[in-house]
Amino acid sequence: MRKCRRRHETVGKFTKGESHMKQSLRLTVLLQGGILLFSVLSASMSLAAETDKVEVYKSASCGCCSLWVEHMKQSGFSVEVHDVRNVAPFRERFGVPDSMASCHTALVGGYAIEGHVPAADIKRLLREKPKAGGIAVPGMVQGSPGMEQGRGKDPYNVVLFNASGRTTIFSAH
């Protein structure tokens, strides 16, 4: 190696100081890229967790609602339960038509969920993201999640509804 007049050793085309600066710059850029990637992944994981969070409004004394909550937890959802005296005001606030009424109302991913809707249908709703207010299993159908009693199971539909009250069958069980 030969010495430059500027008191730096030369390394290839660059002085040792310039070479060290370029390595430091590369490291900084790589670290910033890593931080950005980590931030994006964290945000998307946080968003996924938020859409999987279910807020349930139910009566404290309702056993079938508690069984539905357990069904949701076992299906991988994070569930926050709010025991309320009257579910009707929440149903109204979340745009659930009176004809879709059941014993509990839930919110997940911006959709209202009314009654004993199977977790698989909720996952489908969140995956497909239709333009709708939510889905419901009107009434309290024997054999729906939380309403299992022995071998008896009545056929039922999960109904998709919109803000104007229009309904279509989302799935049949």
mmCIF file of C-alpha atoms in Angstrom:
data_model
loop_
_atom_site.group_PDB
_atom_site.id
_atom_site.type_symbol
_atom_site.label_atom_id
_atom_site.label_comp_id
_atom_site.label_asym_id
_atom_site.label_seq_id
_atom_site.Cartn_x
_atom_site.Cartn_y
_atom_site.Cartn_z
ATOM 1 C CA MET A 1 0.000 0.000 0.000
ATOM 2 C CA ARG A 2 1.198 3.467 -0.653
ATOM 3 C CA LYS A 3 0.496 6.523 1.427
ATOM 4 C CA CYS A 4 -1.447 9.480 0.175
ATOM 5 C CA ARG A 5 -0.536 13.040 1.025
ATOM 6 C CA ARG A 6 -3.811 13.374 2.983
ATOM 7 C CA ARG A 7 -2.635 11.078 5.813
ATOM 8 C CA HIS A 8 -4.901 8.181 4.737
ATOM 9 C CA GLU A 9 -3.894 4.829 3.357
ATOM 10 C CA THR A 10 -5.334 3.970 -0.028
ATOM 11 C CA VAL A 11 -7.432 0.860 -0.537
ATOM 12 C CA GLY A 12 -8.237 0.331 -4.208
ATOM 13 C CA LYS A 13 -9.756 3.556 -5.528
ATOM 14 C CA PHE A 14 -10.743 4.849 -2.085
ATOM 15 C CA THR A 15 -8.813 5.877 0.967
ATOM 16 C CA LYS A 16 -9.283 3.716 4.057
ATOM 17 C CA GLY A 17 -11.515 6.417 5.611
ATOM 18 C CA GLU A 18 -13.741 6.595 2.505
ATOM 19 C CA SER A 19 -14.001 2.793 2.382
ATOM 20 C CA HIS A 20 -15.064 2.693 6.036
ATOM 21 C CA MET A 21 -17.686 5.412 5.378
ATOM 22 C CA LYS A 22 -19.149 3.420 2.467
ATOM 23 C CA GLN A 23 -19.366 0.287 4.631
ATOM 24 C CA SER A 24 -21.006 2.301 7.383
ATOM 25 C CA LEU A 25 -23.512 3.746 4.883
ATOM 26 C CA ARG A 26 -24.335 0.255 3.564
ATOM 27 C CA LEU A 27 -24.877 -1.000 7.103
ATOM 28 C CA THR A 28 -27.128 1.970 7.865
ATOM 29 C CA VAL A 29 -29.203 1.361 4.724
ATOM 30 C CA LEU A 30 -29.514 -2.349 5.539
ATOM 31 C CA LEU A 31 -30.572 -1.608 9.107
ATOM 32 C CA GLN A 32 -33.150 0.945 7.964
ATOM 33 C CA GLY A 33 -34.505 -1.555 5.433
ATOM 34 C CA GLY A 34 -34.733 -4.194 8.159
ATOM 35 C CA ILE A 35 -36.537 -1.781 10.457
ATOM 36 C CA LEU A 36 -38.971 -0.867 7.668
ATOM 37 C CA LEU A 37 -39.644 -4.537 6.875
ATOM 38 C CA PHE A 38 -40.177 -5.307 10.579
ATOM 39 C CA SER A 39 -42.603 -2.361 10.850
ATOM 40 C CA VAL A 40 -44.627 -3.492 7.831
ATOM 41 C CA LEU A 41 -44.816 -7.077 9.097
ATOM 42 C CA SER A 42 -45.776 -5.931 12.590
ATOM 43 C CA ALA A 43 -48.512 -3.668 11.225
ATOM 44 C CA SER A 44 -49.958 -6.420 9.045
ATOM 45 C CA MET A 45 -49.860 -8.887 11.944
ATOM 46 C CA SER A 46 -51.548 -6.306 14.144
ATOM 47 C CA LEU A 47 -54.234 -5.748 11.505
ATOM 48 C CA ALA A 48 -54.773 -9.496 11.208
ATOM 49 C CA ALA A 49 -55.110 -9.730 14.979
ATOM 50 C CA GLU A 50 -57.622 -6.859 14.976
ATOM 51 C CA THR A 51 -59.823 -8.533 12.353
ATOM 52 C CA ASP A 52 -59.739 -11.750 14.383
ATOM 53 C CA LYS A 53 -60.864 -9.941 17.547
ATOM 54 C CA VAL A 54 -64.531 -10.549 18.286
ATOM 55 C CA GLU A 55 -66.481 -8.263 20.606
ATOM 56 C CA VAL A 56 -69.574 -10.010 21.965
ATOM 57 C CA TYR A 57 -72.549 -8.291 23.598
ATOM 58 C CA LYS A 58 -74.659 -10.754 25.595
ATOM 59 C CA SER A 59 -76.627 -11.314 28.779
ATOM 60 C CA ALA A 60 -74.492 -12.459 31.719
ATOM 61 C CA SER A 61 -76.921 -15.306 32.399
ATOM 62 C CA CYS A 62 -77.045 -16.712 28.866
ATOM 63 C CA GLY A 63 -75.401 -20.147 28.822
ATOM 64 C CA CYS A 64 -75.729 -20.741 25.081
ATOM 65 C CA CYS A 65 -73.966 -17.426 24.389
ATOM 66 C CA SER A 66 -71.070 -18.525 26.593
ATOM 67 C CA LEU A 67 -70.871 -21.806 24.651
ATOM 68 C CA TRP A 68 -70.758 -19.833 21.368
ATOM 69 C CA VAL A 69 -67.933 -17.694 22.807
ATOM 70 C CA GLU A 70 -66.019 -20.918 23.595
ATOM 71 C CA HIS A 71 -66.654 -22.122 20.015
ATOM 72 C CA MET A 72 -65.140 -18.892 18.710
ATOM 73 C CA LYS A 73 -62.088 -19.159 20.988
ATOM 74 C CA GLN A 74 -61.522 -22.779 19.973
ATOM 75 C CA SER A 75 -61.636 -21.626 16.340
ATOM 76 C CA GLY A 76 -58.754 -19.201 16.890
ATOM 77 C CA PHE A 77 -60.571 -15.936 17.538
ATOM 78 C CA SER A 78 -59.689 -13.535 20.330
ATOM 79 C CA VAL A 79 -62.957 -12.795 22.114
ATOM 80 C CA GLU A 80 -63.861 -9.876 24.351
ATOM 81 C CA VAL A 81 -67.200 -10.336 26.131
ATOM 82 C CA HIS A 82 -69.428 -7.480 27.262
ATOM 83 C CA ASP A 83 -72.238 -8.607 29.567
ATOM 84 C CA VAL A 84 -75.143 -6.212 29.055
ATOM 85 C CA ARG A 85 -78.706 -6.029 30.366
ATOM 86 C CA ASN A 86 -80.264 -5.623 26.938
ATOM 87 C CA VAL A 87 -78.687 -6.653 23.635
ATOM 88 C CA ALA A 88 -81.310 -4.880 21.476
ATOM 89 C CA PRO A 89 -79.666 -1.406 21.555
ATOM 90 C CA PHE A 90 -76.366 -2.932 20.366
ATOM 91 C CA ARG A 91 -78.136 -4.883 17.639
ATOM 92 C CA GLU A 92 -79.765 -1.631 16.483
ATOM 93 C CA ARG A 93 -76.501 0.350 16.704
ATOM 94 C CA PHE A 94 -74.689 -2.243 14.573
ATOM 95 C CA GLY A 95 -77.414 -2.306 11.894
ATOM 96 C CA VAL A 96 -78.817 -5.789 12.486
ATOM 97 C CA PRO A 97 -82.379 -6.004 11.116
ATOM 98 C CA ASP A 98 -85.034 -6.995 13.682
ATOM 99 C CA SER A 99 -85.884 -10.042 11.566
ATOM 100 C CA MET A 100 -82.339 -11.367 12.176
ATOM 101 C CA ALA A 101 -82.513 -11.081 15.990
ATOM 102 C CA SER A 102 -81.007 -13.710 18.258
ATOM 103 C CA CYS A 103 -79.619 -13.793 21.802
ATOM 104 C CA HIS A 104 -76.222 -12.128 21.273
ATOM 105 C CA THR A 105 -74.595 -9.645 18.916
ATOM 106 C CA ALA A 106 -70.919 -9.476 18.015
ATOM 107 C CA LEU A 107 -68.559 -7.340 15.960
ATOM 108 C CA VAL A 108 -65.562 -8.609 14.018
ATOM 109 C CA GLY A 109 -63.622 -6.981 11.196
ATOM 110 C CA GLY A 110 -66.246 -4.235 10.797
ATOM 111 C CA TYR A 111 -69.120 -6.743 10.431
ATOM 112 C CA ALA A 112 -72.012 -7.437 12.790
ATOM 113 C CA ILE A 113 -72.504 -11.077 13.721
ATOM 114 C CA GLU A 114 -75.920 -11.963 15.104
ATOM 115 C CA GLY A 115 -76.609 -15.211 16.899
ATOM 116 C CA HIS A 116 -75.038 -18.640 16.672
ATOM 117 C CA VAL A 117 -73.042 -18.218 13.449
ATOM 118 C CA PRO A 118 -70.381 -20.916 12.903
ATOM 119 C CA ALA A 119 -66.781 -19.685 13.103
ATOM 120 C CA ALA A 120 -66.069 -21.119 9.635
ATOM 121 C CA ASP A 121 -68.677 -18.778 8.130
ATOM 122 C CA ILE A 122 -67.173 -15.802 9.976
ATOM 123 C CA LYS A 123 -63.721 -16.695 8.635
ATOM 124 C CA ARG A 124 -65.195 -16.897 5.127
ATOM 125 C CA LEU A 125 -66.879 -13.495 5.627
ATOM 126 C CA LEU A 126 -63.564 -11.948 6.677
ATOM 127 C CA ARG A 127 -61.733 -13.573 3.768
ATOM 128 C CA GLU A 128 -64.258 -12.634 1.046
ATOM 129 C CA LYS A 129 -65.171 -9.194 2.471
ATOM 130 C CA PRO A 130 -68.588 -8.760 0.803
ATOM 131 C CA LYS A 131 -70.301 -5.382 0.905
ATOM 132 C CA ALA A 132 -72.657 -6.139 3.773
ATOM 133 C CA GLY A 133 -73.523 -5.191 7.320
ATOM 134 C CA GLY A 134 -72.928 -8.694 8.602
ATOM 135 C CA ILE A 135 -74.248 -12.232 8.910
ATOM 136 C CA ALA A 136 -76.796 -13.831 11.204
ATOM 137 C CA VAL A 137 -78.414 -17.048 12.309
ATOM 138 C CA PRO A 138 -81.866 -15.750 13.263
ATOM 139 C CA GLY A 139 -83.436 -17.271 16.373
ATOM 140 C CA MET A 140 -81.782 -19.970 18.412
ATOM 141 C CA VAL A 141 -81.446 -22.998 16.154
ATOM 142 C CA GLN A 142 -80.819 -26.355 17.780
ATOM 143 C CA GLY A 143 -77.484 -27.754 16.596
ATOM 144 C CA SER A 144 -75.890 -24.401 15.728
ATOM 145 C CA PRO A 145 -72.665 -23.562 17.638
ATOM 146 C CA GLY A 146 -73.572 -23.096 21.295
ATOM 147 C CA MET A 147 -76.988 -24.679 20.800
ATOM 148 C CA GLU A 148 -75.856 -28.303 20.566
ATOM 149 C CA GLN A 149 -78.148 -30.587 22.544
ATOM 150 C CA GLY A 150 -77.648 -34.305 22.120
ATOM 151 C CA ARG A 151 -78.018 -35.591 18.580
ATOM 152 C CA GLY A 152 -80.717 -33.175 17.488
ATOM 153 C CA LYS A 153 -79.774 -30.700 14.801
ATOM 154 C CA ASP A 154 -82.194 -28.566 12.848
ATOM 155 C CA PRO A 155 -81.247 -27.278 9.385
ATOM 156 C CA TYR A 156 -80.525 -23.565 9.300
ATOM 157 C CA ASN A 157 -79.167 -20.803 7.080
ATOM 158 C CA VAL A 158 -76.552 -18.180 7.783
ATOM 159 C CA VAL A 159 -77.966 -14.981 6.306
ATOM 160 C CA LEU A 160 -75.959 -12.073 4.864
ATOM 161 C CA PHE A 161 -77.635 -8.691 5.431
ATOM 162 C CA ASN A 162 -76.916 -5.129 4.348
ATOM 163 C CA ALA A 163 -77.725 -1.722 5.853
ATOM 164 C CA SER A 164 -81.050 -1.446 4.031
ATOM 165 C CA GLY A 165 -82.204 -4.783 5.469
ATOM 166 C CA ARG A 166 -81.808 -6.793 2.273
ATOM 167 C CA THR A 167 -80.844 -10.397 2.972
ATOM 168 C CA THR A 168 -79.365 -13.319 1.034
ATOM 169 C CA ILE A 169 -78.374 -16.812 2.110
ATOM 170 C CA PHE A 170 -74.646 -16.924 2.874
ATOM 171 C CA SER A 171 -74.482 -20.631 3.750
ATOM 172 C CA ALA A 172 -76.761 -23.547 4.627
ATOM 173 C CA HIS A 173 -76.195 -26.031 7.427
#
